[in-house]
Every structure is written in C-alpha cells, then in structure tokens.
C-alpha cells in the first residue's frame, strides 16, 4: 500500500470519527491536535472536491529568446577604434568604417537561413 493510500485510509477513519463526535469539527481538531486546514483539505480530497491551487509564479520560458537587448554607449571614448567586432555562436565578424552594407546584409540573411535549417532538421 502506497503512502498516499495509507493517508487516504487514515483520513477516512478520522472523518468517520468526526461525524460521530458530538462537537464541531473544529473542536475535534483541537482535541486531536489536528490543524483545521488539514481537516478541510482532506475532507475535500476524500469527497473528490479538492482542487489544488495553481501557482501564481510566471511560467519559465522553455526556449531561449531569439533576440536579447544590448546597451550601447552613445558617446564612445575619443580613442575608440574605427571597427566593430561581432561575435555570435563562435563566429566573428569584424566591421570596419566604410564597409559594404549590401555584403553584410547578404551575410546576415545566409546566417539566419542556416540557423532555420538546423532547427527544422533537428
């Protein structure tokens, strides 16, 4: 017999004893050192009307976000280099001043397409 079956049988016996008791269920709980909340919860469980409270905590996301916020310095220091290095999943892109915008756009489109293909083949 499992622990939950043992507890259910114990509370069925207790509820029968409370029905035979001359006083109120609260008085029976005090005399038997039982928390009244336990009595009401177990009465509902035995009667099949117990509904567990649902958690009010926010759900934990199952997938990491596709984009994460970043913070940029609005006024870079005077000694700032004239290039930018972007590192994503082990790949590095170094972008220099006067770069070809169209080339970067086509590369980023290729990277997104490869990522999507990997996800669908998994």
mmCIF file of C-alpha atoms in Angstrom:
data_model
loop_
_atom_site.group_PDB
_atom_site.id
_atom_site.type_symbol
_atom_site.label_atom_id
_atom_site.label_comp_id
_atom_site.label_asym_id
_atom_site.label_seq_id
_atom_site.Cartn_x
_atom_site.Cartn_y
_atom_site.Cartn_z
ATOM 1 C CA UNK A 1 0.000 0.000 0.000
ATOM 2 C CA UNK A 2 1.455 3.374 -1.001
ATOM 3 C CA UNK A 3 1.859 6.271 1.414
ATOM 4 C CA UNK A 4 -0.933 8.231 -0.269
ATOM 5 C CA UNK A 5 -3.291 5.229 0.080
ATOM 6 C CA UNK A 6 -2.369 4.915 3.778
ATOM 7 C CA UNK A 7 -3.058 8.636 4.345
ATOM 8 C CA UNK A 8 -6.364 8.404 2.484
ATOM 9 C CA UNK A 9 -7.466 5.456 4.661
ATOM 10 C CA UNK A 10 -6.344 7.292 7.835
ATOM 11 C CA UNK A 11 -8.353 10.387 6.897
ATOM 12 C CA UNK A 12 -11.422 8.330 6.000
ATOM 13 C CA UNK A 13 -11.284 6.915 9.544
ATOM 14 C CA UNK A 14 -10.779 10.390 11.008
ATOM 15 C CA UNK A 15 -13.701 11.826 9.032
ATOM 16 C CA UNK A 16 -15.927 8.987 10.250
ATOM 17 C CA UNK A 17 -14.855 9.758 13.833
ATOM 18 C CA UNK A 18 -15.648 13.446 13.336
ATOM 19 C CA UNK A 19 -19.134 12.532 12.084
ATOM 20 C CA UNK A 20 -19.734 10.603 15.347
ATOM 21 C CA UNK A 21 -18.265 13.386 17.506
ATOM 22 C CA UNK A 22 -20.784 15.471 19.486
ATOM 23 C CA UNK A 23 -18.945 18.760 18.977
ATOM 24 C CA UNK A 24 -17.889 20.689 15.901
ATOM 25 C CA UNK A 25 -15.127 19.580 13.531
ATOM 26 C CA UNK A 26 -13.014 22.463 14.848
ATOM 27 C CA UNK A 27 -13.357 21.185 18.431
ATOM 28 C CA UNK A 28 -12.435 17.661 17.303
ATOM 29 C CA UNK A 29 -9.337 19.073 15.566
ATOM 30 C CA UNK A 30 -8.252 20.898 18.745
ATOM 31 C CA UNK A 31 -8.760 17.769 20.891
ATOM 32 C CA UNK A 32 -6.809 15.618 18.430
ATOM 33 C CA UNK A 33 -4.064 18.157 17.706
ATOM 34 C CA UNK A 34 -5.006 18.436 14.014
ATOM 35 C CA UNK A 35 -4.740 21.665 12.032
ATOM 36 C CA UNK A 36 -8.290 22.600 10.886
ATOM 37 C CA UNK A 37 -6.915 23.441 7.437
ATOM 38 C CA UNK A 38 -5.757 19.823 7.126
ATOM 39 C CA UNK A 39 -9.235 18.652 8.067
ATOM 40 C CA UNK A 40 -10.943 20.757 5.392
ATOM 41 C CA UNK A 41 -8.353 19.840 2.739
ATOM 42 C CA UNK A 42 -8.617 16.104 3.473
ATOM 43 C CA UNK A 43 -12.412 16.247 3.641
ATOM 44 C CA UNK A 44 -12.387 17.716 0.124
ATOM 45 C CA UNK A 45 -9.873 15.088 -1.073
ATOM 46 C CA UNK A 46 -11.945 12.209 0.319
ATOM 47 C CA UNK A 47 -15.148 13.668 -1.152
ATOM 48 C CA UNK A 48 -13.445 14.248 -4.519
ATOM 49 C CA UNK A 49 -13.977 18.021 -4.487
ATOM 50 C CA UNK A 50 -10.382 19.074 -3.734
ATOM 51 C CA UNK A 51 -8.806 21.473 -6.237
ATOM 52 C CA UNK A 52 -5.138 22.265 -5.756
ATOM 53 C CA UNK A 53 -4.222 25.934 -6.014
ATOM 54 C CA UNK A 54 -2.321 26.783 -9.143
ATOM 55 C CA UNK A 55 0.968 28.557 -8.878
ATOM 56 C CA UNK A 56 0.888 32.300 -9.481
ATOM 57 C CA UNK A 57 4.565 32.314 -10.452
ATOM 58 C CA UNK A 58 5.285 33.258 -14.061
ATOM 59 C CA UNK A 59 5.981 30.360 -16.375
ATOM 60 C CA UNK A 60 9.605 29.565 -17.079
ATOM 61 C CA UNK A 61 10.309 30.012 -20.759
ATOM 62 C CA UNK A 62 11.164 26.738 -22.473
ATOM 63 C CA UNK A 63 13.150 28.279 -25.327
ATOM 64 C CA UNK A 64 15.817 30.957 -25.086
ATOM 65 C CA UNK A 65 14.840 34.292 -26.629
ATOM 66 C CA UNK A 66 15.786 34.867 -30.257
ATOM 67 C CA UNK A 67 16.991 38.373 -29.520
ATOM 68 C CA UNK A 68 18.433 39.822 -26.348
ATOM 69 C CA UNK A 69 18.667 43.516 -25.515
ATOM 70 C CA UNK A 70 22.051 45.173 -25.706
ATOM 71 C CA UNK A 71 23.250 48.504 -24.358
ATOM 72 C CA UNK A 72 25.412 50.777 -26.462
ATOM 73 C CA UNK A 73 27.491 53.742 -25.390
ATOM 74 C CA UNK A 74 26.028 56.828 -27.059
ATOM 75 C CA UNK A 75 29.308 58.745 -26.876
ATOM 76 C CA UNK A 76 32.239 56.371 -27.446
ATOM 77 C CA UNK A 77 35.579 57.349 -25.939
ATOM 78 C CA UNK A 78 37.874 59.502 -28.082
ATOM 79 C CA UNK A 79 40.313 56.604 -28.504
ATOM 80 C CA UNK A 80 37.606 54.242 -29.851
ATOM 81 C CA UNK A 81 38.751 52.112 -32.790
ATOM 82 C CA UNK A 82 37.073 52.622 -36.162
ATOM 83 C CA UNK A 83 35.935 48.983 -36.353
ATOM 84 C CA UNK A 84 33.408 46.739 -34.645
ATOM 85 C CA UNK A 85 33.746 43.017 -33.899
ATOM 86 C CA UNK A 86 30.543 40.994 -33.615
ATOM 87 C CA UNK A 87 30.799 37.512 -32.051
ATOM 88 C CA UNK A 88 27.834 35.152 -32.401
ATOM 89 C CA UNK A 89 27.936 31.437 -31.542
ATOM 90 C CA UNK A 90 31.671 31.156 -32.111
ATOM 91 C CA UNK A 91 31.715 33.154 -35.352
ATOM 92 C CA UNK A 92 33.357 36.585 -35.539
ATOM 93 C CA UNK A 93 32.634 39.429 -37.940
ATOM 94 C CA UNK A 94 34.882 42.472 -37.939
ATOM 95 C CA UNK A 95 33.244 45.526 -39.458
ATOM 96 C CA UNK A 96 35.419 48.480 -40.446
ATOM 97 C CA UNK A 97 34.478 52.052 -41.196
ATOM 98 C CA UNK A 98 33.182 52.359 -44.781
ATOM 99 C CA UNK A 99 32.111 48.685 -45.019
ATOM 100 C CA UNK A 100 29.861 47.312 -47.787
ATOM 101 C CA UNK A 101 26.313 47.395 -46.353
ATOM 102 C CA UNK A 102 24.916 45.055 -49.022
ATOM 103 C CA UNK A 103 27.586 42.418 -48.295
ATOM 104 C CA UNK A 104 26.769 42.465 -44.565
ATOM 105 C CA UNK A 105 23.038 42.211 -45.317
ATOM 106 C CA UNK A 106 23.545 39.162 -47.560
ATOM 107 C CA UNK A 107 25.787 37.505 -44.959
ATOM 108 C CA UNK A 108 23.281 38.034 -42.152
ATOM 109 C CA UNK A 109 20.498 36.597 -44.361
ATOM 110 C CA UNK A 110 22.638 33.500 -45.015
ATOM 111 C CA UNK A 111 23.326 33.052 -41.284
ATOM 112 C CA UNK A 112 19.600 33.271 -40.456
ATOM 113 C CA UNK A 113 18.743 30.740 -43.189
ATOM 114 C CA UNK A 114 21.367 28.270 -41.889
ATOM 115 C CA UNK A 115 20.042 28.634 -38.352
ATOM 116 C CA UNK A 116 16.480 27.928 -39.510
ATOM 117 C CA UNK A 117 17.594 24.847 -41.466
ATOM 118 C CA UNK A 118 19.370 23.467 -38.399
ATOM 119 C CA UNK A 119 16.260 23.920 -36.253
ATOM 120 C CA UNK A 120 13.948 22.205 -38.743
ATOM 121 C CA UNK A 121 16.290 19.252 -39.283
ATOM 122 C CA UNK A 122 16.658 18.595 -35.542
#
